[in-house]
JSON list of C-alpha atoms and ligand atoms in Angstrom, two decimals:
[
{"chain": "Z", "resi": 1, "resn": "MET", "atom": "CA", "xyz": [18.68, -8.44, 79.93]},
{"chain": "Z", "resi": 2, "resn": "ARG", "atom": "CA", "xyz": [16.46, -5.69, 79.64]},
{"chain": "Z", "resi": 3, "resn": "LYS", "atom": "CA", "xyz": [18.02, -2.80, 77.62]},
{"chain": "Z", "resi": 4, "resn": "GLY", "atom": "CA", "xyz": [18.05, 0.81, 79.14]},
{"chain": "Z", "resi": 5, "resn": "SER", "atom": "CA", "xyz": [16.36, 4.12, 77.67]},
{"chain": "Z", "resi": 6, "resn": "LEU", "atom": "CA", "xyz": [17.71, 7.38, 76.74]},
{"chain": "Z", "resi": 7, "resn": "PHE", "atom": "CA", "xyz": [16.43, 10.35, 78.96]},
{"chain": "Z", "resi": 8, "resn": "VAL", "atom": "CA", "xyz": [17.48, 13.75, 78.47]},
{"chain": "Z", "resi": 9, "resn": "VAL", "atom": "CA", "xyz": [17.63, 16.40, 81.06]},
{"chain": "Z", "resi": 10, "resn": "SER", "atom": "CA", "xyz": [17.73, 20.40, 80.34]},
{"chain": "Z", "resi": 11, "resn": "ALA", "atom": "CA", "xyz": [17.68, 23.51, 82.16]},
{"chain": "Z", "resi": 12, "resn": "PRO", "atom": "CA", "xyz": [18.80, 26.94, 82.00]},
{"chain": "Z", "resi": 13, "resn": "ALA", "atom": "CA", "xyz": [21.83, 27.80, 83.99]},
{"chain": "Z", "resi": 14, "resn": "GLY", "atom": "CA", "xyz": [21.06, 28.40, 87.59]},
{"chain": "Z", "resi": 15, "resn": "CYS", "atom": "CA", "xyz": [17.98, 25.87, 87.72]},
{"chain": "Z", "resi": 16, "resn": "GLY", "atom": "CA", "xyz": [20.02, 23.50, 89.72]},
{"chain": "Z", "resi": 17, "resn": "LYS", "atom": "CA", "xyz": [20.31, 20.49, 87.29]},
{"chain": "Z", "resi": 18, "resn": "ASP", "atom": "CA", "xyz": [23.55, 19.52, 88.27]},
{"chain": "Z", "resi": 19, "resn": "THR", "atom": "CA", "xyz": [22.54, 19.29, 92.02]},
{"chain": "Z", "resi": 20, "resn": "ILE", "atom": "CA", "xyz": [19.52, 17.21, 90.81]},
{"chain": "Z", "resi": 21, "resn": "LEU", "atom": "CA", "xyz": [21.47, 14.80, 88.85]},
{"chain": "Z", "resi": 22, "resn": "ASN", "atom": "CA", "xyz": [23.91, 14.29, 91.44]},
{"chain": "Z", "resi": 23, "resn": "GLU", "atom": "CA", "xyz": [21.45, 13.28, 93.92]},
{"chain": "Z", "resi": 24, "resn": "LEU", "atom": "CA", "xyz": [19.48, 11.14, 91.58]},
{"chain": "Z", "resi": 25, "resn": "PHE", "atom": "CA", "xyz": [22.72, 9.18, 90.80]},
{"chain": "Z", "resi": 26, "resn": "LYS", "atom": "CA", "xyz": [23.28, 8.69, 94.53]},
{"chain": "Z", "resi": 27, "resn": "ARG", "atom": "CA", "xyz": [19.49, 7.36, 94.93]},
{"chain": "Z", "resi": 28, "resn": "THR", "atom": "CA", "xyz": [19.54, 4.96, 91.87]},
{"chain": "Z", "resi": 29, "resn": "ASP", "atom": "CA", "xyz": [21.89, 2.65, 90.09]},
{"chain": "Z", "resi": 30, "resn": "LYS", "atom": "CA", "xyz": [19.54, 1.83, 87.62]},
{"chain": "Z", "resi": 31, "resn": "ALA", "atom": "CA", "xyz": [20.46, 4.97, 85.66]},
{"chain": "Z", "resi": 32, "resn": "GLY", "atom": "CA", "xyz": [23.95, 6.68, 84.88]},
{"chain": "Z", "resi": 33, "resn": "TYR", "atom": "CA", "xyz": [25.17, 9.75, 83.22]},
{"chain": "Z", "resi": 34, "resn": "ALA", "atom": "CA", "xyz": [26.48, 9.53, 79.76]},
{"chain": "Z", "resi": 35, "resn": "VAL", "atom": "CA", "xyz": [29.61, 11.51, 79.85]},
{"chain": "Z", "resi": 36, "resn": "SER", "atom": "CA", "xyz": [29.81, 14.45, 76.78]},
{"chain": "Z", "resi": 37, "resn": "ALA", "atom": "CA", "xyz": [32.81, 15.40, 75.38]},
{"chain": "Z", "resi": 38, "resn": "THR", "atom": "CA", "xyz": [33.79, 19.22, 75.14]},
{"chain": "Z", "resi": 39, "resn": "THR", "atom": "CA", "xyz": [36.41, 21.57, 73.89]},
{"chain": "Z", "resi": 40, "resn": "ARG", "atom": "CA", "xyz": [35.90, 23.96, 77.00]},
{"chain": "Z", "resi": 41, "resn": "ALA", "atom": "CA", "xyz": [38.50, 23.95, 79.41]},
{"chain": "Z", "resi": 42, "resn": "PRO", "atom": "CA", "xyz": [37.97, 22.13, 82.62]},
{"chain": "Z", "resi": 43, "resn": "ARG", "atom": "CA", "xyz": [36.66, 24.35, 85.49]},
{"chain": "Z", "resi": 44, "resn": "GLU", "atom": "CA", "xyz": [38.13, 23.88, 88.99]},
{"chain": "Z", "resi": 45, "resn": "GLY", "atom": "CA", "xyz": [37.29, 20.37, 90.47]},
{"chain": "Z", "resi": 46, "resn": "GLU", "atom": "CA", "xyz": [35.89, 18.71, 87.06]},
{"chain": "Z", "resi": 47, "resn": "VAL", "atom": "CA", "xyz": [37.91, 15.61, 86.17]},
{"chain": "Z", "resi": 48, "resn": "ASN", "atom": "CA", "xyz": [38.54, 14.37, 82.81]},
{"chain": "Z", "resi": 49, "resn": "GLY", "atom": "CA", "xyz": [36.33, 11.38, 81.93]},
{"chain": "Z", "resi": 50, "resn": "VAL", "atom": "CA", "xyz": [33.68, 12.01, 84.67]},
{"chain": "Z", "resi": 51, "resn": "HIS", "atom": "CA", "xyz": [32.49, 15.55, 84.18]},
{"chain": "Z", "resi": 52, "resn": "TYR", "atom": "CA", "xyz": [33.17, 15.69, 80.29]},
{"chain": "Z", "resi": 53, "resn": "HIS", "atom": "CA", "xyz": [35.77, 14.23, 78.21]},
{"chain": "Z", "resi": 54, "resn": "PHE", "atom": "CA", "xyz": [38.04, 16.98, 77.67]},
{"chain": "Z", "resi": 55, "resn": "LEU", "atom": "CA", "xyz": [39.30, 17.58, 73.97]},
{"chain": "Z", "resi": 56, "resn": "THR", "atom": "CA", "xyz": [40.98, 19.67, 71.83]},
{"chain": "Z", "resi": 57, "resn": "ARG", "atom": "CA", "xyz": [39.06, 20.98, 68.84]},
{"chain": "Z", "resi": 58, "resn": "GLU", "atom": "CA", "xyz": [41.06, 18.81, 66.21]},
{"chain": "Z", "resi": 59, "resn": "GLU", "atom": "CA", "xyz": [40.18, 15.57, 68.49]},
{"chain": "Z", "resi": 60, "resn": "PHE", "atom": "CA", "xyz": [36.69, 16.79, 68.45]},
{"chain": "Z", "resi": 61, "resn": "GLU", "atom": "CA", "xyz": [36.28, 17.24, 64.94]},
{"chain": "Z", "resi": 62, "resn": "ARG", "atom": "CA", "xyz": [38.06, 13.76, 64.30]},
{"chain": "Z", "resi": 63, "resn": "LYS", "atom": "CA", "xyz": [35.10, 12.29, 66.53]},
{"chain": "Z", "resi": 64, "resn": "ILE", "atom": "CA", "xyz": [32.63, 13.81, 64.45]},
{"chain": "Z", "resi": 65, "resn": "ALA", "atom": "CA", "xyz": [34.30, 13.00, 61.04]},
{"chain": "Z", "resi": 66, "resn": "LYS", "atom": "CA", "xyz": [34.36, 9.25, 62.30]},
{"chain": "Z", "resi": 67, "resn": "LYS", "atom": "CA", "xyz": [30.56, 9.50, 63.44]},
{"chain": "Z", "resi": 68, "resn": "GLU", "atom": "CA", "xyz": [31.32, 8.64, 66.94]},
{"chain": "Z", "resi": 69, "resn": "VAL", "atom": "CA", "xyz": [29.02, 11.55, 68.12]},
{"chain": "Z", "resi": 70, "resn": "LEU", "atom": "CA", "xyz": [25.23, 11.29, 68.50]},
{"chain": "Z", "resi": 71, "resn": "GLU", "atom": "CA", "xyz": [24.79, 15.03, 68.44]},
{"chain": "Z", "resi": 72, "resn": "TYR", "atom": "CA", "xyz": [26.82, 18.05, 68.97]},
{"chain": "Z", "resi": 73, "resn": "THR", "atom": "CA", "xyz": [26.60, 21.72, 69.12]},
{"chain": "Z", "resi": 74, "resn": "GLU", "atom": "CA", "xyz": [28.61, 24.96, 69.59]},
{"chain": "Z", "resi": 75, "resn": "TYR", "atom": "CA", "xyz": [27.45, 26.48, 72.66]},
{"chain": "Z", "resi": 76, "resn": "CYS", "atom": "CA", "xyz": [29.48, 29.86, 73.96]},
{"chain": "Z", "resi": 77, "resn": "GLY", "atom": "CA", "xyz": [32.12, 29.05, 71.27]},
{"chain": "Z", "resi": 78, "resn": "ASN", "atom": "CA", "xyz": [33.10, 25.72, 72.35]},
{"chain": "Z", "resi": 79, "resn": "TYR", "atom": "CA", "xyz": [31.86, 22.18, 71.08]},
{"chain": "Z", "resi": 80, "resn": "TYR", "atom": "CA", "xyz": [29.64, 19.73, 73.23]},
{"chain": "Z", "resi": 81, "resn": "GLY", "atom": "CA", "xyz": [28.52, 16.35, 72.02]},
{"chain": "Z", "resi": 82, "resn": "THR", "atom": "CA", "xyz": [27.40, 13.23, 73.25]},
{"chain": "Z", "resi": 83, "resn": "LEU", "atom": "CA", "xyz": [29.47, 10.45, 72.56]},
{"chain": "Z", "resi": 84, "resn": "SER", "atom": "CA", "xyz": [27.98, 7.36, 71.26]},
{"chain": "Z", "resi": 85, "resn": "LYS", "atom": "CA", "xyz": [30.06, 5.16, 73.31]},
{"chain": "Z", "resi": 86, "resn": "SER", "atom": "CA", "xyz": [29.10, 6.84, 76.38]},
{"chain": "Z", "resi": 87, "resn": "VAL", "atom": "CA", "xyz": [25.70, 5.95, 75.75]},
{"chain": "Z", "resi": 88, "resn": "ASN", "atom": "CA", "xyz": [25.93, 2.58, 74.47]},
{"chain": "Z", "resi": 89, "resn": "ASP", "atom": "CA", "xyz": [28.27, 1.59, 77.14]},
{"chain": "Z", "resi": 90, "resn": "LEU", "atom": "CA", "xyz": [25.49, 2.40, 79.85]},
{"chain": "Z", "resi": 91, "resn": "LEU", "atom": "CA", "xyz": [22.52, 0.87, 77.48]},
{"chain": "Z", "resi": 92, "resn": "GLU", "atom": "CA", "xyz": [24.32, -2.22, 77.16]},
{"chain": "Z", "resi": 93, "resn": "GLN", "atom": "CA", "xyz": [24.85, -2.65, 80.85]},
{"chain": "Z", "resi": 94, "resn": "GLY", "atom": "CA", "xyz": [20.82, -2.66, 81.00]},
{"chain": "Z", "resi": 95, "resn": "LYS", "atom": "CA", "xyz": [21.15, 0.88, 82.45]},
{"chain": "Z", "resi": 96, "resn": "ASP", "atom": "CA", "xyz": [19.08, 4.05, 81.35]},
{"chain": "Z", "resi": 97, "resn": "ALA", "atom": "CA", "xyz": [21.61, 6.69, 79.98]},
{"chain": "Z", "resi": 98, "resn": "VAL", "atom": "CA", "xyz": [21.04, 10.19, 81.30]},
{"chain": "Z", "resi": 99, "resn": "LEU", "atom": "CA", "xyz": [22.07, 12.92, 78.75]},
{"chain": "Z", "resi": 100, "resn": "LYS", "atom": "CA", "xyz": [22.77, 16.44, 80.37]},
{"chain": "Z", "resi": 101, "resn": "ILE", "atom": "CA", "xyz": [22.41, 18.84, 77.24]},
{"chain": "Z", "resi": 102, "resn": "GLU", "atom": "CA", "xyz": [21.37, 22.13, 76.06]},
{"chain": "Z", "resi": 103, "resn": "VAL", "atom": "CA", "xyz": [17.99, 22.39, 73.97]},
{"chain": "Z", "resi": 104, "resn": "GLU", "atom": "CA", "xyz": [19.03, 22.20, 70.60]},
{"chain": "Z", "resi": 105, "resn": "GLY", "atom": "CA", "xyz": [20.80, 18.99, 71.33]},
{"chain": "Z", "resi": 106, "resn": "ALA", "atom": "CA", "xyz": [17.79, 17.60, 72.81]},
{"chain": "Z", "resi": 107, "resn": "MET", "atom": "CA", "xyz": [15.74, 18.53, 69.84]},
{"chain": "Z", "resi": 108, "resn": "ASN", "atom": "CA", "xyz": [18.31, 16.38, 67.72]},
{"chain": "Z", "resi": 109, "resn": "ILE", "atom": "CA", "xyz": [18.25, 13.29, 69.94]},
{"chain": "Z", "resi": 110, "resn": "LYS", "atom": "CA", "xyz": [14.19, 13.51, 70.04]},
{"chain": "Z", "resi": 111, "resn": "LYS", "atom": "CA", "xyz": [14.46, 13.44, 66.20]},
{"chain": "Z", "resi": 112, "resn": "ALA", "atom": "CA", "xyz": [17.04, 10.49, 65.99]},
{"chain": "Z", "resi": 113, "resn": "PHE", "atom": "CA", "xyz": [15.39, 8.38, 68.64]},
{"chain": "Z", "resi": 114, "resn": "PRO", "atom": "CA", "xyz": [11.95, 9.28, 69.18]},
{"chain": "Z", "resi": 115, "resn": "LYS", "atom": "CA", "xyz": [11.57, 7.28, 72.10]},
{"chain": "Z", "resi": 116, "resn": "ALA", "atom": "CA", "xyz": [13.96, 9.12, 74.20]},
{"chain": "Z", "resi": 117, "resn": "CYS", "atom": "CA", "xyz": [12.30, 10.86, 77.23]},
{"chain": "Z", "resi": 118, "resn": "LEU", "atom": "CA", "xyz": [12.93, 14.71, 77.78]},
{"chain": "Z", "resi": 119, "resn": "VAL", "atom": "CA", "xyz": [12.69, 16.34, 80.92]},
{"chain": "Z", "resi": 120, "resn": "PHE", "atom": "CA", "xyz": [13.09, 19.88, 81.21]},
{"chain": "Z", "resi": 121, "resn": "ILE", "atom": "CA", "xyz": [13.87, 21.40, 84.72]},
{"chain": "Z", "resi": 122, "resn": "LEU", "atom": "CA", "xyz": [12.18, 25.09, 85.34]},
{"chain": "Z", "resi": 123, "resn": "PRO", "atom": "CA", "xyz": [13.19, 27.56, 88.18]},
{"chain": "Z", "resi": 124, "resn": "PRO", "atom": "CA", "xyz": [10.24, 28.43, 90.42]},
{"chain": "Z", "resi": 125, "resn": "SER", "atom": "CA", "xyz": [9.62, 31.79, 88.70]},
{"chain": "Z", "resi": 126, "resn": "TRP", "atom": "CA", "xyz": [11.93, 34.32, 86.54]},
{"chain": "Z", "resi": 127, "resn": "GLU", "atom": "CA", "xyz": [12.60, 36.18, 89.96]},
{"chain": "Z", "resi": 128, "resn": "ALA", "atom": "CA", "xyz": [13.82, 33.05, 91.66]},
{"chain": "Z", "resi": 129, "resn": "LEU", "atom": "CA", "xyz": [16.26, 32.37, 88.93]},
{"chain": "Z", "resi": 130, "resn": "GLU", "atom": "CA", "xyz": [17.90, 35.82, 88.96]},
{"chain": "Z", "resi": 131, "resn": "LYS", "atom": "CA", "xyz": [18.14, 35.69, 92.68]},
{"chain": "Z", "resi": 132, "resn": "ARG", "atom": "CA", "xyz": [19.75, 32.59, 92.28]},
{"chain": "Z", "resi": 133, "resn": "LEU", "atom": "CA", "xyz": [22.24, 33.67, 89.55]},
{"chain": "Z", "resi": 134, "resn": "ARG", "atom": "CA", "xyz": [23.00, 36.70, 91.73]},
{"chain": "Z", "resi": 135, "resn": "ASP", "atom": "CA", "xyz": [23.57, 34.79, 94.97]},
{"chain": "Z", "resi": 136, "resn": "ARG", "atom": "CA", "xyz": [26.16, 32.76, 93.53]},
{"chain": "Z", "resi": 137, "resn": "GLY", "atom": "CA", "xyz": [28.14, 35.85, 93.48]},
{"chain": "Z", "resi": 138, "resn": "THR", "atom": "CA", "xyz": [30.53, 34.72, 90.93]},
{"chain": "Z", "resi": 139, "resn": "GLU", "atom": "CA", "xyz": [28.69, 36.71, 88.12]},
{"chain": "Z", "resi": 140, "resn": "THR", "atom": "CA", "xyz": [28.85, 40.53, 86.95]},
{"chain": "Z", "resi": 141, "resn": "GLU", "atom": "CA", "xyz": [25.56, 42.34, 86.41]},
{"chain": "Z", "resi": 142, "resn": "ASP", "atom": "CA", "xyz": [25.97, 42.06, 82.41]},
{"chain": "Z", "resi": 143, "resn": "LYS", "atom": "CA", "xyz": [26.52, 38.32, 82.96]},
{"chain": "Z", "resi": 144, "resn": "ILE", "atom": "CA", "xyz": [23.47, 38.10, 84.57]},
{"chain": "Z", "resi": 145, "resn": "VAL", "atom": "CA", "xyz": [21.48, 39.74, 82.13]},
{"chain": "Z", "resi": 146, "resn": "GLU", "atom": "CA", "xyz": [23.01, 37.54, 79.57]},
{"chain": "Z", "resi": 147, "resn": "ARG", "atom": "CA", "xyz": [22.33, 34.21, 81.43]},
{"chain": "Z", "resi": 148, "resn": "THR", "atom": "CA", "xyz": [18.41, 35.39, 81.92]},
{"chain": "Z", "resi": 149, "resn": "ASN", "atom": "CA", "xyz": [18.08, 36.41, 78.35]},
{"chain": "Z", "resi": 150, "resn": "GLN", "atom": "CA", "xyz": [19.71, 32.90, 77.44]},
{"chain": "Z", "resi": 151, "resn": "ALA", "atom": "CA", "xyz": [17.10, 31.06, 79.89]},
{"chain": "Z", "resi": 152, "resn": "ARG", "atom": "CA", "xyz": [14.21, 32.85, 78.45]},
{"chain": "Z", "resi": 153, "resn": "ARG", "atom": "CA", "xyz": [15.35, 31.64, 74.92]},
{"chain": "Z", "resi": 154, "resn": "GLU", "atom": "CA", "xyz": [16.05, 27.87, 76.28]},
{"chain": "Z", "resi": 155, "resn": "VAL", "atom": "CA", "xyz": [12.49, 27.91, 78.02]},
{"chain": "Z", "resi": 156, "resn": "GLU", "atom": "CA", "xyz": [10.55, 28.11, 75.01]},
{"chain": "Z", "resi": 157, "resn": "PHE", "atom": "CA", "xyz": [11.93, 24.89, 74.15]},
{"chain": "Z", "resi": 158, "resn": "ALA", "atom": "CA", "xyz": [10.25, 23.43, 77.07]},
{"chain": "Z", "resi": 159, "resn": "ALA", "atom": "CA", "xyz": [7.04, 23.15, 75.32]},
{"chain": "Z", "resi": 160, "resn": "ASN", "atom": "CA", "xyz": [8.68, 20.29, 73.16]},
{"chain": "Z", "resi": 161, "resn": "TYR", "atom": "CA", "xyz": [9.67, 18.26, 76.27]},
{"chain": "Z", "resi": 162, "resn": "ASP", "atom": "CA", "xyz": [7.53, 15.31, 77.62]},
{"chain": "Z", "resi": 163, "resn": "TYR", "atom": "CA", "xyz": [8.03, 16.29, 81.25]},
{"chain": "Z", "resi": 164, "resn": "LEU", "atom": "CA", "xyz": [8.32, 19.66, 83.15]},
{"chain": "Z", "resi": 165, "resn": "ILE", "atom": "CA", "xyz": [9.97, 19.62, 86.79]},
{"chain": "Z", "resi": 166, "resn": "VAL", "atom": "CA", "xyz": [9.82, 22.74, 88.83]},
{"chain": "Z", "resi": 167, "resn": "ASN", "atom": "CA", "xyz": [12.86, 22.58, 91.11]},
{"chain": "Z", "resi": 168, "resn": "ASP", "atom": "CA", "xyz": [11.62, 24.53, 94.02]},
{"chain": "Z", "resi": 169, "resn": "ASP", "atom": "CA", "xyz": [12.52, 22.15, 96.63]},
{"chain": "Z", "resi": 170, "resn": "LEU", "atom": "CA", "xyz": [15.59, 19.91, 95.92]},
{"chain": "Z", "resi": 171, "resn": "SER", "atom": "CA", "xyz": [14.34, 16.55, 97.22]},
{"chain": "Z", "resi": 172, "resn": "GLU", "atom": "CA", "xyz": [10.72, 17.23, 96.01]},
{"chain": "Z", "resi": 173, "resn": "ALA", "atom": "CA", "xyz": [12.61, 17.99, 92.27]},
{"chain": "Z", "resi": 174, "resn": "VAL", "atom": "CA", "xyz": [14.70, 14.81, 92.88]},
{"chain": "Z", "resi": 175, "resn": "ASP", "atom": "CA", "xyz": [11.44, 12.51, 93.71]},
{"chain": "Z", "resi": 176, "resn": "ASP", "atom": "CA", "xyz": [10.03, 14.18, 90.62]},
{"chain": "Z", "resi": 177, "resn": "LEU", "atom": "CA", "xyz": [12.80, 13.08, 88.49]},
{"chain": "Z", "resi": 178, "resn": "LEU", "atom": "CA", "xyz": [13.00, 9.56, 89.94]},
{"chain": "Z", "resi": 179, "resn": "ALA", "atom": "CA", "xyz": [9.10, 9.15, 89.17]},
{"chain": "Z", "resi": 180, "resn": "VAL", "atom": "CA", "xyz": [9.32, 10.32, 85.75]},
{"chain": "Z", "resi": 181, "resn": "PHE", "atom": "CA", "xyz": [12.05, 7.58, 85.33]},
{"chain": "Z", "resi": 182, "resn": "ARG", "atom": "CA", "xyz": [10.31, 4.79, 86.98]},
{"chain": "Z", "resi": 183, "resn": "ALA", "atom": "CA", "xyz": [7.15, 5.88, 84.97]},
{"chain": "Z", "resi": 184, "resn": "GLU", "atom": "CA", "xyz": [8.91, 5.76, 81.81]},
{"chain": "Z", "resi": 185, "resn": "ARG", "atom": "CA", "xyz": [10.46, 2.31, 82.67]},
{"chain": "Z", "resi": 186, "resn": "LEU", "atom": "CA", "xyz": [7.05, 0.89, 82.97]},
{"chain": "Z", "resi": 187, "resn": "ARG", "atom": "CA", "xyz": [5.77, 1.96, 79.54]},
{"chain": "Z", "resi": 188, "resn": "ARG", "atom": "CA", "xyz": [4.42, -0.91, 77.15]},
{"chain": "Z", "resi": 189, "resn": "VAL", "atom": "CA", "xyz": [6.70, 0.36, 74.31]},
{"chain": "Z", "resi": 190, "resn": "ARG", "atom": "CA", "xyz": [9.80, -0.19, 76.57]},
{"chain": "Z", "resi": 191, "resn": "ASN", "atom": "CA", "xyz": [8.65, -3.51, 77.37]},
{"chain": "Z", "resi": 192, "resn": "ASP", "atom": "CA", "xyz": [7.69, -5.56, 74.53]},
{"chain": "Z", "resi": 193, "resn": "GLU", "atom": "CA", "xyz": [9.81, -8.10, 75.33]},
{"chain": "Z", "resi": 194, "resn": "LEU", "atom": "CA", "xyz": [7.79, -8.56, 78.69]},
{"chain": "Z", "resi": 195, "resn": "LEU", "atom": "CA", "xyz": [4.59, -9.31, 76.88]},
{"chain": "Z", "resi": 196, "resn": "LYS", "atom": "CA", "xyz": [6.53, -11.91, 74.55]},
{"chain": "Z", "resi": 197, "resn": "ARG", "atom": "CA", "xyz": [6.93, -14.20, 77.67]},
{"chain": "Z", "resi": 198, "resn": "PHE", "atom": "CA", "xyz": [3.42, -14.56, 78.10]},
{"chain": "Z", "resi": 199, "resn": "LYS", "atom": "CA", "xyz": [2.58, -15.39, 74.64]},
{"chain": "K", "resi": 1, "resn": "5GP", "atom": "P1", "xyz": [28.48, 23.79, 80.75]},
{"chain": "K", "resi": 1, "resn": "5GP", "atom": "O1", "xyz": [30.06, 24.54, 80.12]},
{"chain": "K", "resi": 1, "resn": "5GP", "atom": "O2", "xyz": [27.90, 24.67, 81.93]},
{"chain": "K", "resi": 1, "resn": "5GP", "atom": "O3", "xyz": [29.21, 22.33, 81.46]},
{"chain": "K", "resi": 1, "resn": "5GP", "atom": "O4", "xyz": [27.73, 23.21, 79.64]},
{"chain": "K", "resi": 1, "resn": "5GP", "atom": "C1", "xyz": [27.00, 24.50, 78.99]},
{"chain": "K", "resi": 1, "resn": "5GP", "atom": "C2", "xyz": [25.83, 23.82, 78.42]},
{"chain": "K", "resi": 1, "resn": "5GP", "atom": "O5", "xyz": [26.18, 22.65, 77.28]},
{"chain": "K", "resi": 1, "resn": "5GP", "atom": "C3", "xyz": [24.91, 23.08, 79.10]},
{"chain": "K", "resi": 1, "resn": "5GP", "atom": "O6", "xyz": [23.51, 23.46, 78.97]},
{"chain": "K", "resi": 1, "resn": "5GP", "atom": "C4", "xyz": [25.08, 21.74, 79.02]},
{"chain": "K", "resi": 1, "resn": "5GP", "atom": "O7", "xyz": [23.86, 21.15, 79.45]},
{"chain": "K", "resi": 1, "resn": "5GP", "atom": "C5", "xyz": [25.42, 21.66, 77.57]},
{"chain": "K", "resi": 1, "resn": "5GP", "atom": "N1", "xyz": [25.91, 20.47, 77.25]},
{"chain": "K", "resi": 1, "resn": "5GP", "atom": "C6", "xyz": [26.61, 19.28, 77.75]},
{"chain": "K", "resi": 1, "resn": "5GP", "atom": "N2", "xyz": [27.00, 18.49, 77.25]},
{"chain": "K", "resi": 1, "resn": "5GP", "atom": "C7", "xyz": [26.43, 18.53, 76.10]},
{"chain": "K", "resi": 1, "resn": "5GP", "atom": "C8", "xyz": [26.41, 17.65, 74.90]},
{"chain": "K", "resi": 1, "resn": "5GP", "atom": "O8", "xyz": [27.00, 16.54, 74.81]},
{"chain": "K", "resi": 1, "resn": "5GP", "atom": "N3", "xyz": [25.56, 18.09, 73.76]},
{"chain": "K", "resi": 1, "resn": "5GP", "atom": "C9", "xyz": [24.93, 19.40, 74.05]},
{"chain": "K", "resi": 1, "resn": "5GP", "atom": "N4", "xyz": [24.13, 19.36, 72.94]},
{"chain": "K", "resi": 1, "resn": "5GP", "atom": "N5", "xyz": [24.99, 20.29, 75.08]},
{"chain": "K", "resi": 1, "resn": "5GP", "atom": "C10", "xyz": [25.83, 19.91, 76.02]}
]
């Protein structure tokens, strides 16, 4: 059976990456979400094992020591990390594994797995991003400035990604991401097995 590939999707807060990925998984069963581990508290509606594996700091550190995390980072005071098991389970089912991680984690994945495909989702403009953060109505003005500054730092890393997708229209952005997945699956470097059949 064909083994899946690694995909990384990153975007600053407010760019709609969760919505895009939810739509993507409705439209394809060739890719699955590699559930990360985190020490942050669950938000309303988040389910352990589905959105994240919610761990204590001790549990997380034990996993690091046992080399059960492919990469991890500390973001806003909490650990976040990709579990090797989450990724391997998907790859062994022949599915592509999608990692929804921040920029430094993405760079570490690329270093460790040069064939990983990195996708960065951009807002249509800085103004549009600020408007989206404001329209959520959940953030104070200080928080909006902080998130916008964080977004500017994150977008600097976009130059190291393989694909850029602008989330102006949701359904178009999902189409774009599906197109990236499809094209990547067809790359010769991911299909050497196929060529062997024709020897
Ligand atoms: P949130 O707390 O909003 O769910 O996530 C905060 C940030 O951590 C997001 O940018 C998210 O993509 C990133 N993140 C989630 N899981 C991981 C992970 O396993 N590794 C890394 N490096 N970042 C992650």
